[in-house]
Tab-separated table of C-alpha atoms in Angstrom:
chain	number	residue	atom	x	y	z
A	12	VAL	CA	-20.650	-18.055	-3.653
A	13	GLU	CA	-23.902	-19.572	-1.173
A	14	ILE	CA	-24.209	-16.537	2.068
A	15	GLY	CA	-24.329	-19.402	4.954
A	16	GLU	CA	-26.752	-17.031	6.921
A	17	SER	CA	-29.644	-14.488	6.969
A	18	VAL	CA	-27.799	-11.562	6.471
A	19	ARG	CA	-31.483	-9.283	5.384
A	20	GLY	CA	-31.187	-6.335	7.080
A	21	GLU	CA	-27.505	-5.611	8.300
A	22	ASP	CA	-24.649	-3.381	8.183
A	23	VAL	CA	-22.590	-6.072	6.060
A	24	TYR	CA	-18.471	-6.075	4.922
A	25	ILE	CA	-16.483	-7.888	2.980
A	26	ILE	CA	-12.650	-8.477	3.303
A	27	GLN	CA	-10.873	-9.115	0.145
A	28	SER	CA	-7.496	-8.298	-0.689
A	29	GLY	CA	-5.705	-7.967	-4.668
A	30	CYS	CA	-3.546	-10.795	-4.904
A	31	GLY	CA	-3.291	-14.182	-5.489
A	32	GLU	CA	-5.398	-15.231	-7.656
A	33	ILE	CA	-6.301	-11.518	-8.461
A	34	ASN	CA	-8.365	-12.241	-11.128
A	35	ASP	CA	-10.490	-14.946	-8.958
A	36	ASN	CA	-10.695	-12.762	-5.742
A	37	LEU	CA	-12.157	-9.611	-7.669
A	38	MET	CA	-15.019	-12.153	-9.428
A	39	GLU	CA	-15.553	-14.235	-5.794
A	40	LEU	CA	-16.178	-10.516	-4.104
A	41	LEU	CA	-18.377	-9.143	-7.036
A	42	ILE	CA	-20.469	-12.233	-6.888
A	43	MET	CA	-20.894	-12.374	-2.706
A	44	ILE	CA	-21.639	-8.143	-2.614
A	45	ASN	CA	-24.261	-9.477	-5.061
A	46	ALA	CA	-25.485	-12.515	-3.538
A	47	CYS	CA	-24.956	-10.181	-0.247
A	48	LYS	CA	-27.530	-7.506	-2.050
A	49	ILE	CA	-30.409	-9.155	-3.610
A	50	ALA	CA	-30.156	-11.549	-0.136
A	51	SER	CA	-31.424	-7.947	1.304
A	52	SER	CA	-28.717	-6.687	3.486
A	53	SER	CA	-29.155	-2.312	4.341
A	54	ARG	CA	-25.764	-1.754	3.143
A	55	VAL	CA	-22.302	-3.311	2.091
A	56	THR	CA	-19.168	-2.513	2.500
A	57	ALA	CA	-15.478	-3.571	0.697
A	58	VAL	CA	-13.094	-4.287	2.124
A	59	ILE	CA	-10.494	-3.710	-0.080
A	60	PRO	CA	-6.777	-3.557	1.313
A	61	CYS	CA	-4.638	-3.457	-1.909
A	62	PHE	CA	-7.328	-2.416	-4.867
A	63	PRO	CA	-7.088	-4.626	-8.274
A	64	TYR	CA	-5.294	-2.490	-10.963
A	65	ALA	CA	-4.541	-0.301	-8.893
A	66	ARG	CA	-1.761	0.707	-11.506
A	67	GLN	CA	-3.183	1.407	-14.261
A	68	ASP	CA	-4.986	4.118	-12.868
A	69	LYS	CA	-4.473	6.306	-16.452
A	70	LYS	CA	-4.365	6.487	-20.363
A	71	ASP	CA	0.045	6.510	-20.779
A	72	LYS	CA	-0.116	5.093	-23.985
A	73	SER	CA	-2.434	4.500	-27.107
A	74	ARG	CA	-4.964	1.657	-26.451
A	75	ALA	CA	-4.905	1.458	-23.352
A	76	PRO	CA	-7.291	0.131	-20.970
A	77	ILE	CA	-8.445	2.626	-17.984
A	78	SER	CA	-8.415	-0.870	-15.857
A	79	ALA	CA	-8.935	1.239	-12.408
A	80	LYS	CA	-11.707	2.347	-13.759
A	81	LEU	CA	-13.194	-0.938	-15.075
A	82	VAL	CA	-12.747	-2.525	-11.233
A	83	ALA	CA	-14.554	1.032	-9.569
A	84	ASN	CA	-17.500	0.088	-12.249
A	85	MET	CA	-17.947	-3.626	-11.237
A	86	LEU	CA	-18.163	-2.962	-7.415
A	87	SER	CA	-20.169	0.161	-8.088
A	88	VAL	CA	-22.475	-2.627	-10.604
A	89	ALA	CA	-22.435	-5.494	-8.073
A	90	GLY	CA	-24.527	-3.246	-5.598
A	91	ALA	CA	-21.058	-2.188	-3.001
A	92	ASP	CA	-22.362	0.717	-0.353
A	93	HIS	CA	-18.998	1.759	0.282
A	94	ILE	CA	-16.071	0.866	-0.118
A	95	ILE	CA	-13.101	0.584	2.667
A	96	THR	CA	-9.208	0.297	0.917
A	97	MET	CA	-5.566	1.286	1.874
A	98	ASP	CA	-3.292	3.973	0.133
A	99	LEU	CA	-4.134	3.357	-3.437
A	100	HIS	CA	-1.422	3.807	-5.446
A	101	ALA	CA	-2.772	6.601	-6.929
A	102	SER	CA	-5.163	8.712	-4.544
A	103	GLN	CA	-7.607	9.906	-7.419
A	104	ILE	CA	-9.096	6.608	-7.486
A	105	GLN	CA	-11.545	7.926	-5.490
A	106	GLY	CA	-13.524	9.847	-7.743
A	107	PHE	CA	-13.421	6.944	-10.187
A	108	PHE	CA	-16.969	5.785	-7.589
A	109	ASP	CA	-19.560	7.169	-7.208
A	110	ILE	CA	-20.134	5.211	-3.851
A	111	PRO	CA	-18.440	6.213	-0.307
A	112	VAL	CA	-14.431	5.577	-0.339
A	113	ASP	CA	-13.072	5.470	2.406
A	114	ASN	CA	-9.011	5.448	0.881
A	115	LEU	CA	-6.621	4.165	5.261
A	116	TYR	CA	-3.149	5.814	5.514
A	117	ALA	CA	-0.822	3.196	6.832
A	118	GLU	CA	1.436	6.774	7.567
A	119	PRO	CA	1.089	5.904	11.366
A	120	ALA	CA	1.496	2.574	11.398
A	121	VAL	CA	4.733	3.195	9.636
A	122	LEU	CA	6.399	5.821	11.515
A	123	GLN	CA	5.499	3.496	14.707
A	124	TRP	CA	7.636	1.469	13.558
A	125	ILE	CA	10.097	3.468	12.711
A	126	LYS	CA	10.525	4.890	16.239
A	127	GLU	CA	10.478	1.018	17.635
A	128	ASN	CA	12.565	-0.204	15.200
A	129	ILE	CA	14.704	1.750	14.015
A	130	MET	CA	17.679	3.139	17.136
A	131	GLU	CA	18.960	6.042	15.538
A	132	TRP	CA	15.741	7.353	13.834
A	133	ARG	CA	16.454	11.148	14.724
A	134	ASN	CA	19.205	11.116	12.312
A	135	CYS	CA	17.699	9.011	9.628
A	136	ILE	CA	16.679	10.557	5.738
A	137	ILE	CA	13.624	9.329	4.726
A	138	VAL	CA	13.507	8.165	0.744
A	139	SER	CA	11.522	8.512	-2.277
A	140	PRO	CA	11.969	5.973	-5.033
A	141	ASP	CA	10.802	7.864	-7.657
A	142	ALA	CA	9.614	12.067	-8.261
A	143	GLY	CA	5.621	9.869	-7.872
A	144	GLY	CA	6.514	9.729	-4.182
A	145	ALA	CA	7.660	13.131	-2.599
A	146	LYS	CA	4.434	13.763	-1.196
A	147	ARG	CA	4.457	10.871	0.795
A	148	VAL	CA	8.430	10.656	2.209
A	149	THR	CA	7.889	14.058	2.988
A	150	SER	CA	4.414	14.334	5.199
A	151	ILE	CA	6.577	11.055	7.016
A	152	ALA	CA	9.318	13.476	7.295
A	153	ASP	CA	8.206	16.695	8.335
A	154	ARG	CA	5.967	14.254	11.222
A	155	LEU	CA	9.625	12.387	12.316
A	156	ASN	CA	11.252	16.206	12.111
A	157	VAL	CA	14.196	14.517	9.871
A	158	GLU	CA	15.210	15.389	5.822
A	159	PHE	CA	13.930	13.533	3.365
A	160	ALA	CA	15.491	12.548	-0.675
A	161	LEU	CA	14.585	11.763	-3.617
A	162	ILE	CA	15.217	9.818	-6.294
A	163	HIS	CA	14.800	10.903	-10.593
A	164	LYS	CA	14.014	7.835	-12.241
A	165	GLU	CA	14.205	7.722	-16.055
A	166	ARG	CA	11.799	4.336	-17.557
A	167	LYS	CA	12.073	3.272	-21.004
A	168	LYS	CA	9.527	0.731	-21.102
A	169	ALA	CA	7.483	-0.833	-17.703
A	170	ASN	CA	8.916	-2.558	-15.304
A	171	GLU	CA	12.369	-1.701	-16.263
A	172	VAL	CA	14.385	1.162	-15.149
A	173	ASP	CA	16.603	3.032	-16.977
A	174	ARG	CA	19.302	5.569	-15.401
A	175	MET	CA	18.773	6.975	-11.617
A	176	VAL	CA	19.437	10.650	-9.977
A	177	LEU	CA	19.813	10.637	-6.305
A	178	VAL	CA	18.457	13.811	-4.941
A	179	GLY	CA	19.394	15.049	-1.514
A	180	ASP	CA	22.444	14.298	0.894
A	181	VAL	CA	22.668	11.004	2.909
A	182	LYS	CA	26.250	11.071	3.435
A	183	ASP	CA	26.570	8.876	6.721
A	184	ARG	CA	22.682	8.393	7.381
A	185	VAL	CA	20.085	5.118	7.838
A	186	ALA	CA	18.116	6.011	4.752
A	187	ILE	CA	14.396	4.629	4.882
A	188	LEU	CA	12.884	4.138	1.337
A	189	VAL	CA	9.158	4.486	1.172
A	190	ASP	CA	7.089	3.956	-0.874
A	191	ASP	CA	3.199	1.911	-1.452
A	192	MET	CA	4.114	-0.953	-3.055
A	193	ALA	CA	7.063	-3.022	-4.596
A	194	ASP	CA	6.299	-5.605	-7.695
A	195	THR	CA	9.180	-7.218	-9.621
A	196	CYS	CA	11.354	-4.457	-6.350
A	197	GLY	CA	14.127	-3.497	-9.580
A	198	THR	CA	12.973	0.465	-8.423
A	199	ILE	CA	14.204	0.102	-4.529
A	200	CYS	CA	17.058	-2.441	-5.420
A	201	HIS	CA	18.229	0.054	-7.643
A	202	ALA	CA	17.723	2.567	-4.773
A	203	ALA	CA	19.176	0.819	-2.317
A	204	ASP	CA	22.333	1.046	-4.255
A	205	LYS	CA	22.003	4.306	-5.418
A	206	LEU	CA	22.391	4.803	-1.649
A	207	ILE	CA	24.765	2.367	-0.532
A	208	SER	CA	27.361	4.884	-2.684
A	209	ALA	CA	26.021	8.048	-1.731
A	210	GLY	CA	27.088	7.107	1.301
A	211	ALA	CA	24.212	5.812	3.354
A	212	THR	CA	25.221	3.466	6.899
A	213	LYS	CA	22.211	1.055	6.570
A	214	VAL	CA	19.058	1.277	4.065
A	215	TYR	CA	15.540	-0.205	4.928
A	216	ALA	CA	12.297	0.039	2.495
A	217	ILE	CA	9.629	0.023	4.257
A	218	LEU	CA	7.017	-0.439	1.636
A	219	THR	CA	2.578	-0.801	1.246
A	220	HIS	CA	1.320	-3.851	-0.281
A	221	GLY	CA	4.779	-6.221	-0.973
A	222	ILE	CA	3.609	-7.693	-4.478
A	223	PHE	CA	6.906	-9.640	-4.681
A	224	SER	CA	6.411	-10.893	-8.210
A	225	GLY	CA	8.752	-12.515	-10.563
A	226	PRO	CA	12.164	-12.280	-9.729
A	227	ALA	CA	11.431	-9.369	-6.289
A	228	ILE	CA	12.729	-11.935	-3.747
A	229	SER	CA	16.060	-13.108	-4.870
A	230	ARG	CA	16.569	-9.285	-5.659
A	231	ILE	CA	15.671	-8.889	-2.314
A	232	ASN	CA	17.943	-11.286	-0.836
A	233	ASN	CA	20.840	-10.318	-2.608
A	234	ALA	CA	20.357	-6.039	-2.413
A	235	SER	CA	21.716	-4.456	0.978
A	236	PHE	CA	18.694	-3.751	2.710
A	237	GLU	CA	18.640	-4.040	6.505
A	238	ALA	CA	15.314	-4.521	6.625
A	239	VAL	CA	12.051	-4.778	4.558
A	240	VAL	CA	9.378	-3.751	6.075
A	241	VAL	CA	5.777	-4.044	4.622
A	242	THR	CA	2.421	-3.750	5.716
A	243	ASN	CA	-0.002	-7.479	5.573
A	244	THR	CA	-2.239	-6.009	3.066
A	245	ILE	CA	-1.971	-9.216	1.698
A	246	PRO	CA	-0.058	-12.420	2.946
A	247	GLN	CA	3.000	-12.055	3.921
A	248	GLU	CA	3.777	-15.773	5.596
A	249	GLU	CA	5.418	-17.407	2.242
A	250	LYS	CA	7.480	-14.601	1.002
A	251	MET	CA	8.972	-14.153	4.717
A	252	LYS	CA	10.300	-17.767	4.413
A	253	HIS	CA	11.821	-17.753	1.541
A	254	CYS	CA	13.323	-14.476	2.291
A	255	PRO	CA	15.244	-13.458	6.050
A	256	LYS	CA	14.659	-10.057	5.363
A	257	ILE	CA	11.128	-9.912	5.017
A	258	GLN	CA	9.316	-8.772	7.943
A	259	PHE	CA	5.423	-7.252	8.482
A	260	ILE	CA	3.662	-4.288	10.313
A	261	ASP	CA	0.633	-5.522	10.862
A	262	ILE	CA	-2.761	-3.212	9.397
A	263	SER	CA	-5.700	-5.756	10.855
A	264	MET	CA	-5.886	-3.005	13.474
A	265	ILE	CA	-6.735	0.254	11.228
A	266	LEU	CA	-9.347	-1.712	9.309
A	267	ALA	CA	-10.796	-3.693	12.447
A	268	GLU	CA	-11.312	0.535	13.934
A	269	ALA	CA	-12.169	1.785	10.133
A	270	ILE	CA	-15.174	-1.043	9.865
A	271	ARG	CA	-16.225	-0.600	13.997
A	272	ARG	CA	-16.206	3.536	13.142
A	273	THR	CA	-18.252	3.423	9.791
A	274	HIS	CA	-20.965	0.591	11.759
A	275	ASN	CA	-21.332	3.163	14.696
A	276	GLY	CA	-21.417	6.012	12.348
A	277	GLU	CA	-18.157	8.095	13.443
A	278	SER	CA	-15.426	9.748	11.738
A	279	VAL	CA	-12.689	8.059	9.745
A	280	SER	CA	-10.395	10.838	9.598
A	281	TYR	CA	-8.815	10.206	12.737
A	282	LEU	CA	-7.140	7.225	11.445
A	283	PHE	CA	-5.187	8.981	8.779
A	284	SER	CA	-3.154	10.761	12.030
A	285	HIS	CA	-3.688	7.980	14.769
A	286	VAL	CA	-2.756	4.234	14.919
A	287	PRO	CA	-5.824	2.756	17.232
A	288	LEU	CA	-4.630	1.777	19.906
């Protein structure tokens, strides 16, 4: 990596999402941060819409790594002064860094999408496909002034769901599944079937990071979703060609405004509850 022009004394923002060839992208980001740093830039901010390895944030079994902490250390050692990211899988990851982290939320953009695209949103119910996302759905449900439900799932091993229990009443309502990421989509497709069998009229899924690995696309095509809505923290053009149900919310404005605000030393907290115009 070689930086093409002078960055001496500049406030540098490097945008790299954790997707595609994740390890290549992560290395490229680290090398670019380091290149800017030793080229005397005054401050280097890494803008990472989808934080890589964020799911490995604790030792879930013996001898497991805590990769999210490792990535945090690598970014700090490379010379990043500030991180801007979106919907971290676990917000405690902010505490893995000794530098400032701005964890932006896709929630304002999600609320806007719901109001603009779902006609009967006043009679909807927001559903979390797992207990971990309870906080996320209660927040959205409060802002829309509707009810919420949870799905409790038990996993026998990673990536495979054993059984699901729905907590809440979805009968004759539009159900909106909300989660922070969809990987193989097993959970949300199971959840959609569960909601339909419990009497929901339509099921939408809204996810911040659409990773869609392995059998995800075929699962979505076969599942009973009206639409699967993701943000473009990960580019979705290829996936959308193969799956007409996938729609995307553009979050570039939120990141752009966060960059502008941090550069000018303004507060970023306005973005937690508003979509920049």
